[in-house]
Tab-separated table of C-alpha atoms and ligand atoms in Angstrom:
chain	number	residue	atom	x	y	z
A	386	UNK	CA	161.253	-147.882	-81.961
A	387	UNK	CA	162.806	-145.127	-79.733
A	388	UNK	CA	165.655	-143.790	-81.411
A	389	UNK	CA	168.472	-141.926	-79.602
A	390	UNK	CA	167.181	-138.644	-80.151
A	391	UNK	CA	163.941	-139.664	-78.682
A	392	UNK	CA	166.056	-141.039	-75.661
A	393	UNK	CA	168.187	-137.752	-74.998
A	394	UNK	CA	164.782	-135.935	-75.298
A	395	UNK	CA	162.629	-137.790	-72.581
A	396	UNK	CA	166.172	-137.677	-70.825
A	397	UNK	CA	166.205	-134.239	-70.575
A	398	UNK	CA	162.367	-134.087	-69.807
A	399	UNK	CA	162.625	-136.404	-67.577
A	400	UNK	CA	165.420	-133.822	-65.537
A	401	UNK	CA	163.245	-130.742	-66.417
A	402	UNK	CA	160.822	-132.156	-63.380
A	403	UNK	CA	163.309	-132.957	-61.435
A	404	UNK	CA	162.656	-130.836	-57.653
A	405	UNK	CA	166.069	-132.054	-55.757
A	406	UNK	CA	168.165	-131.059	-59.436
A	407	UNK	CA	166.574	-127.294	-59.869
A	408	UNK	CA	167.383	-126.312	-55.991
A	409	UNK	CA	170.814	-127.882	-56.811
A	410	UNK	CA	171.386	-125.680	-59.762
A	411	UNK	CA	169.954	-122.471	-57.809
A	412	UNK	CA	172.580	-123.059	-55.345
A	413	UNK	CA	175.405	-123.879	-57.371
A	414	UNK	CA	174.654	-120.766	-59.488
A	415	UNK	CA	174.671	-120.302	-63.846
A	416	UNK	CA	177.764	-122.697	-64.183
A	417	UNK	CA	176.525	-124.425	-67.373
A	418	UNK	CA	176.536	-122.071	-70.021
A	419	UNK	CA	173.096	-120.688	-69.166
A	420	UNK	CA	174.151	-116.848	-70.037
A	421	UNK	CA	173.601	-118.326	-73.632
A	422	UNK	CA	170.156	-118.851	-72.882
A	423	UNK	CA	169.113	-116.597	-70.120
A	424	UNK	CA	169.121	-112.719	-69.924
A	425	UNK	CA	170.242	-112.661	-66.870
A	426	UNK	CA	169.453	-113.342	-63.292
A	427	UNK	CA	167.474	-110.441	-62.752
A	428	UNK	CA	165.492	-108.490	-64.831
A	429	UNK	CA	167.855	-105.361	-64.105
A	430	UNK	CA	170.992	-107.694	-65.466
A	431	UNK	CA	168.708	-108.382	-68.482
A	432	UNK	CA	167.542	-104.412	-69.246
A	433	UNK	CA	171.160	-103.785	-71.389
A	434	UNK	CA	170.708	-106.775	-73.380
A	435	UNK	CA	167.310	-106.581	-74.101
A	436	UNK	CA	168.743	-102.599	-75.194
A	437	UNK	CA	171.326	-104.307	-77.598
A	438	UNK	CA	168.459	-106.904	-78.777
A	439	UNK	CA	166.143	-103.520	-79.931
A	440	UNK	CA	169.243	-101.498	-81.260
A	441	UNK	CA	169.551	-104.217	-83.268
A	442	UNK	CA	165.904	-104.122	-84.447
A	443	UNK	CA	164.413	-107.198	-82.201
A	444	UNK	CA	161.666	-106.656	-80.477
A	445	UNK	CA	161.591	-108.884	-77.295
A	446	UNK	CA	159.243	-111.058	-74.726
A	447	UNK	CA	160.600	-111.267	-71.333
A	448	UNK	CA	159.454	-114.612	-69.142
A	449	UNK	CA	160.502	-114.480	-65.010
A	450	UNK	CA	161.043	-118.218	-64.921
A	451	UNK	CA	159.612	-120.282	-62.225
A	452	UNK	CA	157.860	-123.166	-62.290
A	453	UNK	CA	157.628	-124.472	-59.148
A	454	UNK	CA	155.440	-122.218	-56.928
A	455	UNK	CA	153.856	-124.018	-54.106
A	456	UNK	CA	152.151	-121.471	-52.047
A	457	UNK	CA	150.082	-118.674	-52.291
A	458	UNK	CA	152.046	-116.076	-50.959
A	459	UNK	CA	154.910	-117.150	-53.241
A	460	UNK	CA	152.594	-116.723	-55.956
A	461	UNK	CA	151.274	-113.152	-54.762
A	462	UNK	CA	155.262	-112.135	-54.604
A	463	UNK	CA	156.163	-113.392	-58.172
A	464	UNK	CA	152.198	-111.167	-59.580
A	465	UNK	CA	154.252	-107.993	-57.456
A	466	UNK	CA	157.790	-108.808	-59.154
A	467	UNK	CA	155.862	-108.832	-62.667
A	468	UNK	CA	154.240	-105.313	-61.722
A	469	UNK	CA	157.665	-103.886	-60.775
A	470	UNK	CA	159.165	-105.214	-63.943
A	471	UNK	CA	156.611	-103.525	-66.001
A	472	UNK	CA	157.497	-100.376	-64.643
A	473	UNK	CA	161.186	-101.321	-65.197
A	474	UNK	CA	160.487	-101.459	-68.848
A	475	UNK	CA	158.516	-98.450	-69.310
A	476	UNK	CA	161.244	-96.597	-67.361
A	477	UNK	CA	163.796	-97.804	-69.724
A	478	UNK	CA	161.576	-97.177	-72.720
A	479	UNK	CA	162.211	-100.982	-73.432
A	480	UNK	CA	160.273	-102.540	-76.790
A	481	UNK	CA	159.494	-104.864	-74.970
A	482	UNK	CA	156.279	-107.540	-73.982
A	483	UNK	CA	155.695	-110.007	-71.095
A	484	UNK	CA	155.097	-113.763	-70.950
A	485	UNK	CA	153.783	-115.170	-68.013
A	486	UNK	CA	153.241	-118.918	-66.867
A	487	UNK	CA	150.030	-119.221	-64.819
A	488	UNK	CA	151.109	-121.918	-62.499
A	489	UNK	CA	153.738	-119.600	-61.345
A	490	UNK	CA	150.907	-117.382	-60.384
A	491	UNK	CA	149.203	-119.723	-58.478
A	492	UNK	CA	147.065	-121.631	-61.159
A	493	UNK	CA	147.466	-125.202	-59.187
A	494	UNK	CA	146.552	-123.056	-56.130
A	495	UNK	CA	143.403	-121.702	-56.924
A	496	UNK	CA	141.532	-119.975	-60.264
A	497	UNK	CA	140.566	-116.407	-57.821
A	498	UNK	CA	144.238	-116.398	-56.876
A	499	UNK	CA	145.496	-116.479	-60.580
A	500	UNK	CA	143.140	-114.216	-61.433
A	501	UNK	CA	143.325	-111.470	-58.570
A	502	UNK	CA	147.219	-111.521	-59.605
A	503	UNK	CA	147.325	-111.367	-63.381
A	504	UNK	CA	144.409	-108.776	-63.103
A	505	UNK	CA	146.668	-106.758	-60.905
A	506	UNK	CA	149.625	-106.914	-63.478
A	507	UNK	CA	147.357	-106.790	-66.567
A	508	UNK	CA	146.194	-103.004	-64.460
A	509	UNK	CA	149.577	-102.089	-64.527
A	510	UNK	CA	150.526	-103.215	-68.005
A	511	UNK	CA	147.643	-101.396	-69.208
A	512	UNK	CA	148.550	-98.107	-67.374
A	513	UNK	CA	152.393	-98.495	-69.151
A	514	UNK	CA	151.258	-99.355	-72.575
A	515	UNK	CA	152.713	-103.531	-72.334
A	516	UNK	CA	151.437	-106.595	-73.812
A	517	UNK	CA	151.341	-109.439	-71.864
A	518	UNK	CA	150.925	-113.200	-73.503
A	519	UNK	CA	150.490	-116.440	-71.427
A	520	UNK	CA	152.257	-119.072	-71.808
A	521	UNK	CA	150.699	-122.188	-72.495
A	522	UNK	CA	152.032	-125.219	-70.227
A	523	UNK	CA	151.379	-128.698	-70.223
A	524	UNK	CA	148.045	-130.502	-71.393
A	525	UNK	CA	146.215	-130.505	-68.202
A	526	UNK	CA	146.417	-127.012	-67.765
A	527	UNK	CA	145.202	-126.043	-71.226
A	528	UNK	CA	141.499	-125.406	-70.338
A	529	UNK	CA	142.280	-124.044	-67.224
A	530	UNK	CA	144.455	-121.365	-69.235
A	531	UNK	CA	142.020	-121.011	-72.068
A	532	UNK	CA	139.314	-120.155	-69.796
A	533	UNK	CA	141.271	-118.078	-67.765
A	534	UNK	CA	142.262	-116.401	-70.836
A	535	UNK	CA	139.035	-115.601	-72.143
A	536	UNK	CA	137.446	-114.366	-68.587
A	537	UNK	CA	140.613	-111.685	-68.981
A	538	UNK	CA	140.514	-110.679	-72.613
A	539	UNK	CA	136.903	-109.669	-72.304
A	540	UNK	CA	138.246	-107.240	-69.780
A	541	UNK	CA	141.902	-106.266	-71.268
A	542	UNK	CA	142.650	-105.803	-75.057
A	543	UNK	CA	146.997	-106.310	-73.686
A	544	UNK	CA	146.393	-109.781	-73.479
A	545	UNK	CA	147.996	-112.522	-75.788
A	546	UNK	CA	147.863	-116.611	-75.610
A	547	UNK	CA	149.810	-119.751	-77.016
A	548	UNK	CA	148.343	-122.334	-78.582
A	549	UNK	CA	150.393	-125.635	-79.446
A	550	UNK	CA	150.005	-127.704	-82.593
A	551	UNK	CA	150.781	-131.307	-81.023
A	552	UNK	CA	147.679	-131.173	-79.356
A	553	UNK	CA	144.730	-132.207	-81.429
A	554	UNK	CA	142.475	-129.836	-79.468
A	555	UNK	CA	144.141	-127.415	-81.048
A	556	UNK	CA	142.413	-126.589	-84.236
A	557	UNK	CA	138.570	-126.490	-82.187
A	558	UNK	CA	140.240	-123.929	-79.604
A	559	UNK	CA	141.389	-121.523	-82.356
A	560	UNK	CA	137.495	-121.847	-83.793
A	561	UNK	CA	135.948	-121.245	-80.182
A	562	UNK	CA	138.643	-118.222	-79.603
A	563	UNK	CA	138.278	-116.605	-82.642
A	564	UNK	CA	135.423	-114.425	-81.403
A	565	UNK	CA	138.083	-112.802	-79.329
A	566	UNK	CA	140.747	-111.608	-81.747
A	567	UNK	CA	142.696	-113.549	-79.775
A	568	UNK	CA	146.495	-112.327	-80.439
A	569	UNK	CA	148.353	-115.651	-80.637
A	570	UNK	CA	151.320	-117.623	-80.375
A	571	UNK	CA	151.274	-120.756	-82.461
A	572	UNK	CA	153.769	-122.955	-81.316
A	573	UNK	CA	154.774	-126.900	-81.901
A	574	UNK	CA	154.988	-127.688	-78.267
A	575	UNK	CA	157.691	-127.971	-75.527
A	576	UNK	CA	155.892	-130.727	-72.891
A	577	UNK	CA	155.793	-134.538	-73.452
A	578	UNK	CA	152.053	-135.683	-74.275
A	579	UNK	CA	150.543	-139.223	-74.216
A	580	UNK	CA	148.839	-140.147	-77.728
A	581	UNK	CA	145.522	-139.452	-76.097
A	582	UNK	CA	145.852	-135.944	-76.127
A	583	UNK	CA	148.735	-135.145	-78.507
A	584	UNK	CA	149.852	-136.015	-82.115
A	585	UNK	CA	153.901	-138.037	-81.942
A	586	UNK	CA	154.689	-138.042	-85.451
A	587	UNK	CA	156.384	-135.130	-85.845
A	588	UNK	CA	155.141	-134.430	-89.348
A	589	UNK	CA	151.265	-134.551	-87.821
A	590	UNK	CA	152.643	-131.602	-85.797
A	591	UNK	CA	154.219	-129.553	-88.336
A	592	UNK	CA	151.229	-130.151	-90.531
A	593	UNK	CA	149.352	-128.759	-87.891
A	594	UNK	CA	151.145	-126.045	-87.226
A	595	UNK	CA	150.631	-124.644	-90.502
A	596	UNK	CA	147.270	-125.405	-90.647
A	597	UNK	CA	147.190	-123.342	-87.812
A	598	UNK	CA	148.939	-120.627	-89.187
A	599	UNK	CA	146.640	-120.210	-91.991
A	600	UNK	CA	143.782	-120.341	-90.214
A	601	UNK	CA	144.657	-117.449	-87.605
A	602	UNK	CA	146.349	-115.607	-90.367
A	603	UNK	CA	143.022	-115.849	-92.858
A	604	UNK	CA	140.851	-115.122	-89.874
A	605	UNK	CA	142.626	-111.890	-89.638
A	606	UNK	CA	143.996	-112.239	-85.889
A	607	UNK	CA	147.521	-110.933	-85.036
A	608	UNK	CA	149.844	-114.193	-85.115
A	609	UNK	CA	152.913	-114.547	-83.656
A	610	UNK	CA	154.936	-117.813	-84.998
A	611	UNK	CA	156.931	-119.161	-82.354
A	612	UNK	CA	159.608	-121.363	-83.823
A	613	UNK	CA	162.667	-121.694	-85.434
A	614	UNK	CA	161.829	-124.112	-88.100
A	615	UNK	CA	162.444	-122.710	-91.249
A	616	UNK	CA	160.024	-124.585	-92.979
A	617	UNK	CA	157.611	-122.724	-90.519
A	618	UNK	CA	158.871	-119.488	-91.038
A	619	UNK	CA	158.826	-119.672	-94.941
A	620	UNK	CA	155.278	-121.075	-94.892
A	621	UNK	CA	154.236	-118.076	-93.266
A	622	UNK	CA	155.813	-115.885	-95.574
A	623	UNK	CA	154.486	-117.189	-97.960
A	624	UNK	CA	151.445	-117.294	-96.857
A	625	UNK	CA	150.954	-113.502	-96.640
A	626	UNK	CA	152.555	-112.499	-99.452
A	627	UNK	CA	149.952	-114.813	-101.573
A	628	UNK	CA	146.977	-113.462	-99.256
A	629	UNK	CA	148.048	-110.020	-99.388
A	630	UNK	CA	148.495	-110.093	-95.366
A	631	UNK	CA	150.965	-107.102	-94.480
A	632	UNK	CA	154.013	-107.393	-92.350
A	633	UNK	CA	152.341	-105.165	-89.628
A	634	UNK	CA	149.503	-108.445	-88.398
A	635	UNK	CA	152.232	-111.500	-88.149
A	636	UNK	CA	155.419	-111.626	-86.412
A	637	UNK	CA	157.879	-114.596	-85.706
A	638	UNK	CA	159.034	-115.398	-82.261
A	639	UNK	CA	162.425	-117.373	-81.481
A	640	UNK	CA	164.071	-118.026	-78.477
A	641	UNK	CA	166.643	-115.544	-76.673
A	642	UNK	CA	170.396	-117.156	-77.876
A	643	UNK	CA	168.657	-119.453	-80.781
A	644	UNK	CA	169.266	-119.184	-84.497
A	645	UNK	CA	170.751	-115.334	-84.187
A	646	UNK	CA	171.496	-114.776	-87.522
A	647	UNK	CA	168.049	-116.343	-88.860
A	648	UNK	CA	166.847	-113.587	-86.165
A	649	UNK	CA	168.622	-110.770	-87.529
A	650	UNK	CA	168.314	-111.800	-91.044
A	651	UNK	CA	164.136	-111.526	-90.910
A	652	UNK	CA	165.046	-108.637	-88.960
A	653	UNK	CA	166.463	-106.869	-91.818
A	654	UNK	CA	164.072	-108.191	-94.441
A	655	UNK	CA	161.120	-106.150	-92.600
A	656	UNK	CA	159.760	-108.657	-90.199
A	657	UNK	CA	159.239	-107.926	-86.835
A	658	UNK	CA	161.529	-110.659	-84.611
A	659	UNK	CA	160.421	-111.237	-81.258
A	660	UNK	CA	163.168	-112.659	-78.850
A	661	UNK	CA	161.584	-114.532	-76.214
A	662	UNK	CA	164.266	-114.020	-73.637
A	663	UNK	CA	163.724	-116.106	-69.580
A	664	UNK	CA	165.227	-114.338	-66.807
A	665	UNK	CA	166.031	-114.743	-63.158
A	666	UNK	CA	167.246	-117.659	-60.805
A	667	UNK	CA	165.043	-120.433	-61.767
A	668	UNK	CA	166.649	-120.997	-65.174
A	669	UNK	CA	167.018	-125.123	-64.599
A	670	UNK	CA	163.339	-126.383	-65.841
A	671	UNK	CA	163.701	-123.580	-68.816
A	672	UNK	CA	167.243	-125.008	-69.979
A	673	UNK	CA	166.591	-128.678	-69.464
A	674	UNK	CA	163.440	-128.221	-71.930
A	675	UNK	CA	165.747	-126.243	-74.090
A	676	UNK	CA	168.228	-129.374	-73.943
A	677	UNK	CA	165.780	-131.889	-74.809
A	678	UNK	CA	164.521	-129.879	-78.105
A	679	UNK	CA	167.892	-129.533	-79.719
A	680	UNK	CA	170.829	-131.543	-78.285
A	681	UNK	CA	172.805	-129.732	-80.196
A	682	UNK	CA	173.099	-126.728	-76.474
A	683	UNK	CA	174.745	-129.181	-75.020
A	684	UNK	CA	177.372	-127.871	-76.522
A	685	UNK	CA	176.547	-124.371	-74.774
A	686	UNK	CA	176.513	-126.498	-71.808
A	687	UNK	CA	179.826	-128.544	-71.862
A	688	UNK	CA	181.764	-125.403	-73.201
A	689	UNK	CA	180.628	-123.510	-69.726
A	690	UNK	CA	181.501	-126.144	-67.130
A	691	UNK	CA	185.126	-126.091	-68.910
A	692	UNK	CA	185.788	-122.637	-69.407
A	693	UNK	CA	185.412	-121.751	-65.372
B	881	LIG	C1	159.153	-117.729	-78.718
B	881	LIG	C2	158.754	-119.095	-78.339
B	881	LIG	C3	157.846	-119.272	-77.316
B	881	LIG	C4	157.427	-120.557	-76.956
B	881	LIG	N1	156.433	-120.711	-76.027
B	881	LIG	C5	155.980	-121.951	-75.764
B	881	LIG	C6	154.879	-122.160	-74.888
B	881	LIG	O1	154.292	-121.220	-74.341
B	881	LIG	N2	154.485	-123.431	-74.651
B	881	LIG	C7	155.090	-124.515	-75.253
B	881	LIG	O2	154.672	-125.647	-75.017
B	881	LIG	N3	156.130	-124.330	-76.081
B	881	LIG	C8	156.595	-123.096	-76.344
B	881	LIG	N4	157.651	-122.938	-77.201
B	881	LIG	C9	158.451	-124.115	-77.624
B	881	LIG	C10	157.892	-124.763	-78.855
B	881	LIG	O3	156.667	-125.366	-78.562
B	881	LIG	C11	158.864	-125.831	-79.423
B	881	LIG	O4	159.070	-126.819	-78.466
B	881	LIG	C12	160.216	-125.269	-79.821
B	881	LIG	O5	160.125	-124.016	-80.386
B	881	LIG	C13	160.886	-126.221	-80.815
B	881	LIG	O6	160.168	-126.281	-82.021
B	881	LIG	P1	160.594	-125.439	-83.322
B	881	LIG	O7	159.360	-125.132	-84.069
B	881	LIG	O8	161.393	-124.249	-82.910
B	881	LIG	O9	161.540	-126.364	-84.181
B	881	LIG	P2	161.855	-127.941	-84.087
B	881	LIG	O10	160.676	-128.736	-84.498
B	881	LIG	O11	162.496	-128.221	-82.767
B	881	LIG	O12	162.963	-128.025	-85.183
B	881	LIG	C14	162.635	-128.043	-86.573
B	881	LIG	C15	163.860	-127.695	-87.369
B	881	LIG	O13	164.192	-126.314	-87.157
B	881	LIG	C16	165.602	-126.148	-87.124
B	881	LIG	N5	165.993	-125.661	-85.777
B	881	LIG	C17	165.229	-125.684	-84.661
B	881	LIG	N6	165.876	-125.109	-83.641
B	881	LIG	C18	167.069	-124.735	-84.103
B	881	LIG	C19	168.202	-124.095	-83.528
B	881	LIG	N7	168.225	-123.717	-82.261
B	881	LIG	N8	169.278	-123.871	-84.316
B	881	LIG	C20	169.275	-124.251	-85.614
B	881	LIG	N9	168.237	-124.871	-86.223
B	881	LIG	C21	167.155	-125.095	-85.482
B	881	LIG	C22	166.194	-127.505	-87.437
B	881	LIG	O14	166.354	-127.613	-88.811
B	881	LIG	C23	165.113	-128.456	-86.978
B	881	LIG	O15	165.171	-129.704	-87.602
B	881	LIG	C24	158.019	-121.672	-77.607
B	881	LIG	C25	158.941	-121.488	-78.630
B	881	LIG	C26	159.288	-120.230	-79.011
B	881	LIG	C27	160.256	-120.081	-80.143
């Protein structure tokens, strides 16, 4: 039976896709308590927080969010906007990776396009010394990203990938990537997935997550754990400190805005944090997704519409 949890997520999911709500919200500007979420509108408005975020001792992931990108030459403008920002960060001697989304690089377009660009960024990352990692999106683009994934890592040791633990695919793709050293983000999963392809009981997904986990970590690959579960987060501690794994070959990941103190806490215990923080003027698929996971931003969201 749905509850009303369930409800307010596939709500919220529901509005993430939503074309004629995201150009709303790009006209109408960050009225809803997005700064929360969002580093900024541009990557230059993010550069002094993402300067507080490593003063602090977090590390950070920057993502240019866009999800929509229709044609090619939109697609060829976001790959140059990703090579500028690279430079931005080396100029600014940022600690600081990338995270790209393949569709908006032209994935649904075509595979040569998506790979002409990222191999043009990945050039330039290479040249300043950043990481990228690609985000993974929803189940029908998984192989597509896999593949794509493995055709670049051959060539480019800056290269990172997501995996998700609510699809049961999952456990056979960290076997057939292993061969790469794949660096890794293990996450649950952000997208809503039919039974065919995906587990629904939520404790099938955190099982699987761990599984996961363990399996990267004891394989020796360089994990990054991308949630904000606690239960997660002390599993993987753990986990290394019963296998001997040092602090240097994990790291946790949480999003930009979520669970500071947590953050700064592992921060200060040794771990390296990773804030995942979204920038620029497509923030509306990004939040909606972020208000379906934990209803408890709408808070975030009601407190901005009232305070202008
Ligand atoms: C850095 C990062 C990158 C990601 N990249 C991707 C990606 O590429 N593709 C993708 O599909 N998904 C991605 N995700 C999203 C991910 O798949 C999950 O949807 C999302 O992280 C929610 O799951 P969770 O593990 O954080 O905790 P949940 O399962 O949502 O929550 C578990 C428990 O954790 C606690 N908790 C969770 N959030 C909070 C909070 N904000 N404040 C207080 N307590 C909290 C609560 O106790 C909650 O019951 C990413 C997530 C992160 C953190």
């Amino acid at each position: 039976m749905l509850n009303l949890q369930a409800i307010t997520k596939n709500f919220f999911l529901f509005l993430s896709n939503n074309k004629t709500l995201d150009r709303l919200a790009k006209r109408y500007g960050t009225r809803f308590g997005v700064d929360k979420l969002v580093g900024g509108e541009t990557f230059s408005q993010a550069i002094p927080v993402i300067k507080q975020l490593n003063e602090d001792g977090l590390v950070v992931t920057v993502d240019h969010l866009g999800e929509f990108v229709e044609s090619e030459s939109e697609a060829r403008e976001r790959a140059q906007e990703a090579v500028e920002t690279i430079d931005a960060m080396a100029d600014n001697k940022l600690d600081c990776e990338m995270s790209v989304k393949l569709t908006s690089l032209g994935l649904d377009i075509s595979r040569e396009l998506v790979l002409t660009n990222m191999e043009m960024i990945l050039d330039k990352a290479r040249e300043r010394g950043v990481t990228l990692q690609l985000d993974m999106e929803d189940s029908s683009r998984c192989q597509a990203t896999i593949d794509i994934f493995k055709q670049l890592r051959a060539k480019y040791t800056n290269v990172g990938l997501v995996i998700q633990s609510y699809l049961y695919r999952s456990d056979k793709d960290l076997d057939e990537l292993d061969e790469y050293n794949p660096y890794l983000r293990l996450v649950k999963g952000a997208y809503k997935e039919p039974g065919v392809v995906a587990f629904q009981d939520k404790d099938m997904v955190d099982r699987n997550l761990k599984q996961l986990i363990k399996k990267h970590m004891l394989n020796g690959n360089y994990t990054a754990v991308g949630s904000h579960d606690e239960e997660m987060i002390n599993f993987t501690k753990e986990l290394a400190e019963e296998q001997g794994i040092p602090k240097d070959r994990f790291e946790f990941q949480m999003l930009y805005g979520m669970r500071n103190k947590l953050q700064h806490d592992l921060a200060k215990e040794g771990y390296t944090v990773r804030v995942y923080m979204p920038y620029g003027m497509e923030w509306y698929g990004y939040y909606m997704r972020r208000l379906a996971e934990r209803p408890a931003n709408i808070a975030f969201a009601v407190k901005g519409i009232f305070s202008r």
